[in-house]
Amino acid sequence: MTARVLYAGAPARWDEYRPALARALEQAGVDCVLGDDLPADEVDYIVYAPNGPVSDFTPFTRLKAVLSLWAGVDTVAGNRTLTVPLARMVDHGLTRGMIEWVTGHTLRHHLGMDRYIHGLGGDWQPAYPPLAEERGVTVLGLGALGRACAETLAGLGFRVTGWSRSAKTIPGLTCLHGEAGLAEALASAEILVLLLPNTPETENTLNATTLAQLPEGAVILNPGRGRLIDDEALLAALDSGHVGHATLDTFRVEPLPRAHRYWSHPRVTVTPHVAAETRLRTSSEVIAENVRRAEAGEPLLHLVDRSAGY
Ligand code: NAP
């Protein structure tokens, strides 16, 4: 049977995705028609992104699965018109990009690079940072991205603690889980990395209470989602100096409004949701493999647990 695959990602990227998806589907041995404007009642699979044209899945009467190009599925997981399996993106290129962003910003703060980048003004004052093995880093979220970042940081020598919903054992990491493990995970977080999904349970994971559990002067990196943080509580902790710096890549409202205090706060670095990007070739291969699996009656990769929201 010929599978009908609708591209419903960002329209501006169709010209790039058309050849990449076509090649990956062919290499996966999938017999298919690929398009960006197929009749809804003929579509078997939707290649989906939140910045694409589809938000109501009702017209897609023979749909078999929705395959997200994005790792974060917070805007679609709760969509009531979606009644078929939803797979999210776990992509080699995306993971490598996140490792690089997290490692770069961790090393910036660990080494105190700002002091030299801003300039010593002729004031010769050596100040040695501790070794990584003397620095506690905590990663909230030990999924595809969090675990890869945590393992890389541990490989550099950092004392890494990871926190997740379910219990885990990962060599080289101290693993904590559940509500009971959060305070302990935060207590050792001189640098804290947020790589949780946005779900009803994770909203405001960082609030006035949990921010107070961080060590004095802790640094926060948030490439996860803006809603993980109570912004007013973070701004208060930054104002007081209890939080030494926040490097934020994700925000409740994106683009971050021009008047937002994060833009001008001296202890905040804003990056415009660039931590990690789904990569054309590798993501197309993941999509093609899932179409192949679905057509062969095999289980899909990276299925979203709709009740958990990720
Ligand atoms: P993932 O594989 O689904 O992993 C999510 C992790 O969070 C899992 O370890 C999970 O625990 C944990 N978790 C979920 N709910 C929790 C809770 N209530 N308490 C404690 N831990 C909880 O996701 P991923 O692929 O690593 O991606 C993480 C997030 O990164 C995405 O959802 C997205 O928001 C963000 N992201 C950002 C960018 C960017 O450019 N800034 C790019 C891609 C993704 P279990 O392991 O126990 O299930």
Tab-separated table of C-alpha atoms and ligand atoms in Angstrom:
chain	number	residue	atom	x	y	z
A	1	MET	CA	0.000	0.000	0.000
A	2	THR	CA	1.195	3.500	-0.787
A	3	ALA	CA	1.479	5.626	2.366
A	4	ARG	CA	0.390	9.269	2.091
A	5	VAL	CA	2.633	11.554	4.127
A	6	LEU	CA	1.643	15.183	4.691
A	7	TYR	CA	4.368	17.670	5.585
A	8	ALA	CA	2.798	20.092	8.092
A	9	GLY	CA	5.931	21.661	9.510
A	10	ALA	CA	6.973	25.295	9.069
A	11	PRO	CA	5.883	26.204	5.494
A	12	ALA	CA	9.136	28.096	4.895
A	13	ARG	CA	11.098	24.860	5.346
A	14	TRP	CA	9.123	22.707	2.898
A	15	ASP	CA	11.629	23.294	0.097
A	16	GLU	CA	14.373	21.852	2.306
A	17	TYR	CA	12.309	19.083	3.862
A	18	ARG	CA	10.808	17.836	0.599
A	19	PRO	CA	14.070	16.369	-0.766
A	20	ALA	CA	15.379	15.334	2.665
A	21	LEU	CA	12.188	13.444	3.586
A	22	ALA	CA	11.850	11.967	0.097
A	23	ARG	CA	15.413	10.619	0.262
A	24	ALA	CA	15.001	9.249	3.791
A	25	LEU	CA	11.658	7.575	2.956
A	26	GLU	CA	13.153	6.021	-0.152
A	27	GLN	CA	16.193	4.777	1.788
A	28	ALA	CA	13.838	3.286	4.402
A	29	GLY	CA	12.091	1.416	1.581
A	30	VAL	CA	8.740	3.157	2.124
A	31	ASP	CA	6.385	3.361	-0.867
A	32	CYS	CA	4.737	6.742	-0.385
A	33	VAL	CA	3.330	9.976	-1.723
A	34	LEU	CA	4.796	13.004	0.051
A	35	GLY	CA	3.252	16.469	-0.168
A	36	ASP	CA	2.396	19.628	1.697
A	37	ASP	CA	-1.184	19.912	0.418
A	38	LEU	CA	-2.659	16.407	0.224
A	39	PRO	CA	-6.451	16.042	0.670
A	40	ALA	CA	-7.043	15.611	4.422
A	41	ASP	CA	-9.114	12.450	4.079
A	42	GLU	CA	-6.281	10.701	2.206
A	43	VAL	CA	-3.481	11.400	4.684
A	44	ASP	CA	-1.922	8.493	6.614
A	45	TYR	CA	0.867	10.347	8.447
A	46	ILE	CA	1.402	13.968	9.396
A	47	VAL	CA	4.934	15.317	9.801
A	48	TYR	CA	4.054	17.941	12.354
A	49	ALA	CA	5.446	21.108	13.912
A	50	PRO	CA	3.576	23.663	16.038
A	51	ASN	CA	4.571	26.418	13.598
A	52	GLY	CA	2.932	24.488	10.736
A	53	PRO	CA	-0.604	24.803	9.365
A	54	VAL	CA	-2.391	21.976	11.239
A	55	SER	CA	-4.012	22.456	14.633
A	56	ASP	CA	-7.289	20.562	14.087
A	57	PHE	CA	-6.801	16.879	13.258
A	58	THR	CA	-10.539	16.157	12.812
A	59	PRO	CA	-10.540	16.248	8.961
A	60	PHE	CA	-7.788	13.607	8.793
A	61	THR	CA	-10.145	10.644	8.912
A	62	ARG	CA	-7.672	7.878	7.986
A	63	LEU	CA	-4.698	9.227	9.925
A	64	LYS	CA	-2.435	6.557	11.460
A	65	ALA	CA	0.104	8.677	13.361
A	66	VAL	CA	1.428	12.188	13.906
A	67	LEU	CA	5.223	12.466	13.780
A	68	SER	CA	6.547	15.590	15.470
A	69	LEU	CA	9.623	17.379	14.176
A	70	TRP	CA	9.990	18.958	17.613
A	71	ALA	CA	11.248	17.267	20.793
A	72	GLY	CA	8.917	19.363	22.952
A	73	VAL	CA	5.306	18.348	22.344
A	74	ASP	CA	3.672	20.526	25.012
A	75	THR	CA	1.495	22.401	22.523
A	76	VAL	CA	0.104	19.267	20.847
A	77	ALA	CA	0.065	16.567	23.560
A	78	GLY	CA	-3.207	17.920	24.964
A	79	ASN	CA	-4.921	18.453	21.580
A	80	ARG	CA	-8.307	16.707	21.899
A	81	THR	CA	-8.756	16.400	18.128
A	82	LEU	CA	-5.681	14.156	18.003
A	83	THR	CA	-6.804	10.558	18.528
A	84	VAL	CA	-3.931	8.602	16.931
A	85	PRO	CA	-0.414	7.923	18.292
A	86	LEU	CA	1.924	10.913	18.585
A	87	ALA	CA	5.692	10.417	18.276
A	88	ARG	CA	8.105	13.141	19.301
A	89	MET	CA	11.525	13.926	17.870
A	90	VAL	CA	14.625	12.308	19.288
A	91	ASP	CA	17.293	13.284	16.808
A	92	HIS	CA	21.043	12.798	16.915
A	93	GLY	CA	21.682	16.322	15.596
A	94	LEU	CA	19.295	17.909	18.093
A	95	THR	CA	20.912	16.049	20.975
A	96	ARG	CA	24.432	16.997	19.903
A	97	GLY	CA	23.369	20.647	19.590
A	98	MET	CA	21.922	20.631	23.102
A	99	ILE	CA	25.085	19.053	24.500
A	100	GLU	CA	27.146	21.815	22.913
A	101	TRP	CA	24.898	24.648	24.180
A	102	VAL	CA	24.725	23.258	27.724
A	103	THR	CA	28.441	22.461	27.897
A	104	GLY	CA	29.424	25.864	26.511
A	105	HIS	CA	27.271	27.820	28.947
A	106	THR	CA	28.277	25.584	31.867
A	107	LEU	CA	31.969	26.178	31.128
A	108	ARG	CA	31.378	29.932	30.751
A	109	HIS	CA	30.107	30.129	34.304
A	110	HIS	CA	32.386	27.458	35.739
A	111	LEU	CA	35.513	29.209	34.434
A	112	GLY	CA	34.230	32.711	35.221
A	113	MET	CA	34.867	33.742	31.614
A	114	ASP	CA	32.758	36.922	31.839
A	115	ARG	CA	35.382	38.550	34.021
A	116	TYR	CA	37.922	38.386	31.207
A	117	ILE	CA	35.500	38.979	28.335
A	118	HIS	CA	34.278	42.193	29.979
A	119	GLY	CA	37.937	43.096	30.594
A	120	LEU	CA	40.054	43.517	33.712
A	121	GLY	CA	40.811	47.152	32.862
A	122	GLY	CA	44.504	46.638	33.391
A	123	ASP	CA	43.967	45.171	36.853
A	124	TRP	CA	46.177	42.033	36.980
A	125	GLN	CA	44.315	39.851	39.475
A	126	PRO	CA	44.660	36.084	39.053
A	127	ALA	CA	41.623	34.141	40.276
A	128	TYR	CA	41.573	30.415	39.761
A	129	PRO	CA	38.278	28.576	39.301
A	130	PRO	CA	37.799	25.262	41.079
A	131	LEU	CA	38.268	22.105	39.044
A	132	ALA	CA	35.154	20.613	37.503
A	133	GLU	CA	35.406	17.750	39.994
A	134	GLU	CA	34.906	20.322	42.747
A	135	ARG	CA	31.778	21.786	41.116
A	136	GLY	CA	28.265	20.414	41.584
A	137	VAL	CA	26.035	20.499	38.508
A	138	THR	CA	22.438	19.281	38.562
A	139	VAL	CA	20.385	18.429	35.514
A	140	LEU	CA	16.604	18.347	35.984
A	141	GLY	CA	15.272	15.873	33.432
A	142	LEU	CA	17.156	12.744	32.400
A	143	GLY	CA	15.483	12.056	29.080
A	144	ALA	CA	17.033	12.026	25.624
A	145	LEU	CA	18.570	15.479	26.097
A	146	GLY	CA	19.088	15.746	29.859
A	147	ARG	CA	20.854	12.422	30.136
A	148	ALA	CA	23.168	13.137	27.195
A	149	CYS	CA	24.108	16.526	28.692
A	150	ALA	CA	24.554	15.077	32.181
A	151	GLU	CA	26.823	12.312	30.907
A	152	THR	CA	28.921	14.767	28.897
A	153	LEU	CA	29.350	17.060	31.911
A	154	ALA	CA	30.254	14.071	34.084
A	155	GLY	CA	32.796	13.104	31.417
A	156	LEU	CA	34.418	16.541	31.871
A	157	GLY	CA	34.729	15.754	35.558
A	158	PHE	CA	31.791	17.697	37.048
A	159	ARG	CA	29.980	16.184	40.041
A	160	VAL	CA	26.675	15.648	38.282
A	161	THR	CA	23.326	14.944	39.878
A	162	GLY	CA	20.330	14.151	37.691
A	163	TRP	CA	16.670	14.290	38.606
A	164	SER	CA	13.749	12.596	36.870
A	165	ARG	CA	10.194	11.406	37.478
A	166	SER	CA	11.082	7.704	37.691
A	167	ALA	CA	14.051	6.106	39.478
A	168	LYS	CA	17.196	5.562	37.388
A	169	THR	CA	20.705	4.196	37.738
A	170	ILE	CA	23.191	5.844	35.365
A	171	PRO	CA	26.929	5.222	35.756
A	172	GLY	CA	28.832	8.366	36.731
A	173	LEU	CA	25.735	10.281	37.895
A	174	THR	CA	23.973	10.635	41.218
A	175	CYS	CA	20.350	9.968	40.265
A	176	LEU	CA	17.442	11.278	42.308
A	177	HIS	CA	13.775	11.235	41.476
A	178	GLY	CA	10.320	12.405	42.382
A	179	GLU	CA	9.217	15.227	44.628
A	180	ALA	CA	11.227	13.797	47.523
A	181	GLY	CA	14.497	13.958	45.571
A	182	LEU	CA	14.186	17.529	44.319
A	183	ALA	CA	15.461	19.399	47.401
A	184	GLU	CA	18.587	17.228	47.512
A	185	ALA	CA	19.147	17.681	43.775
A	186	LEU	CA	18.929	21.457	44.158
A	187	ALA	CA	21.132	21.645	47.261
A	188	SER	CA	24.235	20.600	45.287
A	189	ALA	CA	23.394	22.623	42.162
A	190	GLU	CA	26.056	25.299	41.817
A	191	ILE	CA	25.014	25.134	38.168
A	192	LEU	CA	21.462	23.987	37.432
A	193	VAL	CA	20.316	22.849	33.980
A	194	LEU	CA	16.579	22.607	33.240
A	195	LEU	CA	15.761	19.949	30.656
A	196	LEU	CA	12.275	18.993	31.765
A	197	PRO	CA	9.307	18.987	29.402
A	198	ASN	CA	6.524	21.489	29.930
A	199	THR	CA	3.667	19.584	31.593
A	200	PRO	CA	1.097	20.473	34.258
A	201	GLU	CA	3.395	18.753	36.787
A	202	THR	CA	6.574	20.606	35.846
A	203	GLU	CA	5.156	24.142	35.669
A	204	ASN	CA	6.973	26.417	38.151
A	205	THR	CA	9.397	23.683	39.180
A	206	LEU	CA	11.587	26.654	40.049
A	207	ASN	CA	9.593	28.875	42.405
A	208	ALA	CA	10.390	30.921	45.518
A	209	THR	CA	10.635	27.775	47.663
A	210	THR	CA	12.799	25.702	45.342
A	211	LEU	CA	15.016	28.641	44.346
A	212	ALA	CA	15.778	29.114	48.054
A	213	GLN	CA	17.056	25.505	48.122
A	214	LEU	CA	19.857	26.343	45.656
A	215	PRO	CA	23.310	27.234	46.974
A	216	GLU	CA	24.060	30.958	47.270
A	217	GLY	CA	25.158	32.357	43.904
A	218	ALA	CA	23.926	29.371	41.866
A	219	VAL	CA	23.727	29.688	38.086
A	220	ILE	CA	20.631	28.538	36.181
A	221	LEU	CA	20.580	27.427	32.549
A	222	ASN	CA	17.102	26.966	31.062
A	223	PRO	CA	17.018	25.411	27.600
A	224	GLY	CA	13.903	23.415	28.643
A	225	ARG	CA	10.752	25.540	28.615
A	226	GLY	CA	9.843	28.954	30.025
A	227	ARG	CA	6.960	27.647	32.100
A	228	LEU	CA	9.360	25.618	34.265
A	229	ILE	CA	10.218	28.882	36.045
A	230	ASP	CA	8.133	31.312	38.101
A	231	ASP	CA	9.629	34.440	36.507
A	232	GLU	CA	8.816	36.825	39.352
A	233	ALA	CA	10.437	34.473	41.872
A	234	LEU	CA	13.537	34.154	39.678
A	235	LEU	CA	13.809	37.923	39.233
A	236	ALA	CA	13.596	38.378	43.019
A	237	ALA	CA	16.330	35.759	43.536
A	238	LEU	CA	18.491	37.475	40.895
A	239	ASP	CA	17.911	40.902	42.461
A	240	SER	CA	19.027	39.609	45.856
A	241	GLY	CA	22.038	37.802	44.354
A	242	HIS	CA	20.904	34.441	45.735
A	243	VAL	CA	20.893	33.337	42.105
A	244	GLY	CA	24.138	34.577	40.581
A	245	HIS	CA	23.134	34.337	36.928
A	246	ALA	CA	20.448	32.885	34.684
A	247	THR	CA	21.095	31.975	31.067
A	248	LEU	CA	17.661	31.560	29.546
A	249	ASP	CA	16.865	30.127	26.122
A	250	THR	CA	13.130	29.525	26.556
A	251	PHE	CA	10.364	31.804	27.816
A	252	ARG	CA	6.659	31.782	28.606
A	253	VAL	CA	6.105	34.175	25.715
A	254	GLU	CA	8.338	33.916	22.643
A	255	PRO	CA	9.717	36.107	21.241
A	256	LEU	CA	10.472	37.507	24.704
A	257	PRO	CA	8.609	40.879	24.845
A	258	ARG	CA	10.944	43.869	24.464
A	259	ALA	CA	9.873	45.326	27.801
A	260	HIS	CA	10.597	42.163	29.793
A	261	ARG	CA	13.055	42.659	32.648
A	262	TYR	CA	15.101	39.670	31.516
A	263	TRP	CA	16.433	41.716	28.577
A	264	SER	CA	18.056	44.322	30.812
A	265	HIS	CA	18.827	42.421	34.002
A	266	PRO	CA	22.603	42.417	34.585
A	267	ARG	CA	22.512	38.844	35.850
A	268	VAL	CA	20.566	37.433	32.894
A	269	THR	CA	21.724	36.214	29.495
A	270	VAL	CA	18.970	35.766	26.916
A	271	THR	CA	19.436	33.419	23.970
A	272	PRO	CA	16.500	33.326	21.497
A	273	HIS	CA	15.448	29.646	21.691
A	274	VAL	CA	18.538	28.460	19.846
A	275	ALA	CA	19.890	25.822	22.220
A	276	ALA	CA	19.183	22.948	19.878
A	277	GLU	CA	17.590	22.650	16.483
A	278	THR	CA	16.030	19.644	14.797
A	279	ARG	CA	18.477	18.798	12.009
A	280	LEU	CA	17.181	18.263	8.505
A	281	ARG	CA	18.880	15.016	7.505
A	282	THR	CA	18.853	13.163	10.818
A	283	SER	CA	15.291	14.171	11.705
A	284	SER	CA	14.078	13.084	8.249
A	285	GLU	CA	15.625	9.676	8.910
A	286	VAL	CA	13.772	9.419	12.242
A	287	ILE	CA	10.464	10.328	10.539
A	288	ALA	CA	11.070	7.821	7.730
A	289	GLU	CA	11.930	5.044	10.153
A	290	ASN	CA	8.668	5.638	12.022
A	291	VAL	CA	6.619	5.564	8.805
A	292	ARG	CA	8.372	2.318	7.873
A	293	ARG	CA	7.630	0.858	11.301
A	294	ALA	CA	3.990	1.868	11.231
A	295	GLU	CA	3.526	0.397	7.745
A	296	ALA	CA	5.218	-2.831	8.879
A	297	GLY	CA	3.035	-3.040	11.992
A	298	GLU	CA	6.036	-2.492	14.279
A	299	PRO	CA	5.934	-0.264	17.395
A	300	LEU	CA	6.738	3.419	16.774
A	301	LEU	CA	9.847	5.026	18.233
A	302	HIS	CA	9.591	7.867	20.778
A	303	LEU	CA	5.860	7.630	21.449
A	304	VAL	CA	4.420	10.356	23.658
A	305	ASP	CA	2.561	9.337	26.804
A	306	ARG	CA	-0.381	11.683	26.292
A	307	SER	CA	-1.568	11.331	29.913
A	308	ALA	CA	1.866	12.408	31.245
A	309	GLY	CA	2.174	15.122	28.565
A	310	TYR	CA	5.616	14.098	27.257
B	1	NAP	P1	12.307	13.483	27.348
B	1	NAP	O1	13.206	12.467	26.699
B	1	NAP	O2	10.839	13.295	27.274
B	1	NAP	O3	12.757	13.571	28.873
B	1	NAP	C1	12.050	14.280	29.834
B	1	NAP	C2	12.704	14.045	31.206
B	1	NAP	O4	12.013	14.846	32.161
B	1	NAP	C3	12.615	12.587	31.662
B	1	NAP	O5	13.789	12.216	32.331
B	1	NAP	C4	11.432	12.643	32.642
B	1	NAP	O6	11.479	11.669	33.678
B	1	NAP	C5	11.616	14.020	33.254
B	1	NAP	N1	10.363	14.488	33.835
B	1	NAP	C6	9.168	14.687	33.215
B	1	NAP	N2	8.240	15.086	34.114
B	1	NAP	C7	8.860	15.130	35.312
B	1	NAP	C8	8.437	15.436	36.633
B	1	NAP	N3	7.168	15.794	36.888
B	1	NAP	N4	9.343	15.373	37.636
B	1	NAP	C9	10.627	14.991	37.378
B	1	NAP	N5	11.080	14.682	36.154
B	1	NAP	C10	10.215	14.742	35.135
B	1	NAP	O7	12.606	14.929	26.768
B	1	NAP	P2	13.930	15.467	26.035
B	1	NAP	O8	13.992	14.986	24.643
B	1	NAP	O9	15.095	15.202	26.916
B	1	NAP	O10	13.610	17.034	25.971
B	1	NAP	C11	13.385	17.792	27.152
B	1	NAP	C12	12.815	19.146	26.792
B	1	NAP	O11	13.800	19.961	26.175
B	1	NAP	C13	11.694	19.125	25.747
B	1	NAP	O12	10.457	18.738	26.308
B	1	NAP	C14	11.687	20.558	25.272
B	1	NAP	O13	10.820	21.308	26.098
B	1	NAP	C15	13.135	21.013	25.501
B	1	NAP	N6	13.841	21.325	24.245
B	1	NAP	C16	14.348	22.567	24.075
B	1	NAP	C17	15.044	22.887	22.921
B	1	NAP	C18	15.651	24.244	22.742
B	1	NAP	O14	16.180	24.565	21.666
B	1	NAP	N7	15.658	25.079	23.739
B	1	NAP	C19	15.222	21.928	21.919
B	1	NAP	C20	14.680	20.664	22.121
B	1	NAP	C21	13.992	20.359	23.291
B	1	NAP	P3	11.414	10.085	33.340
B	1	NAP	O15	12.747	9.769	32.704
B	1	NAP	O16	11.255	9.461	34.660
B	1	NAP	O17	10.252	9.918	32.390
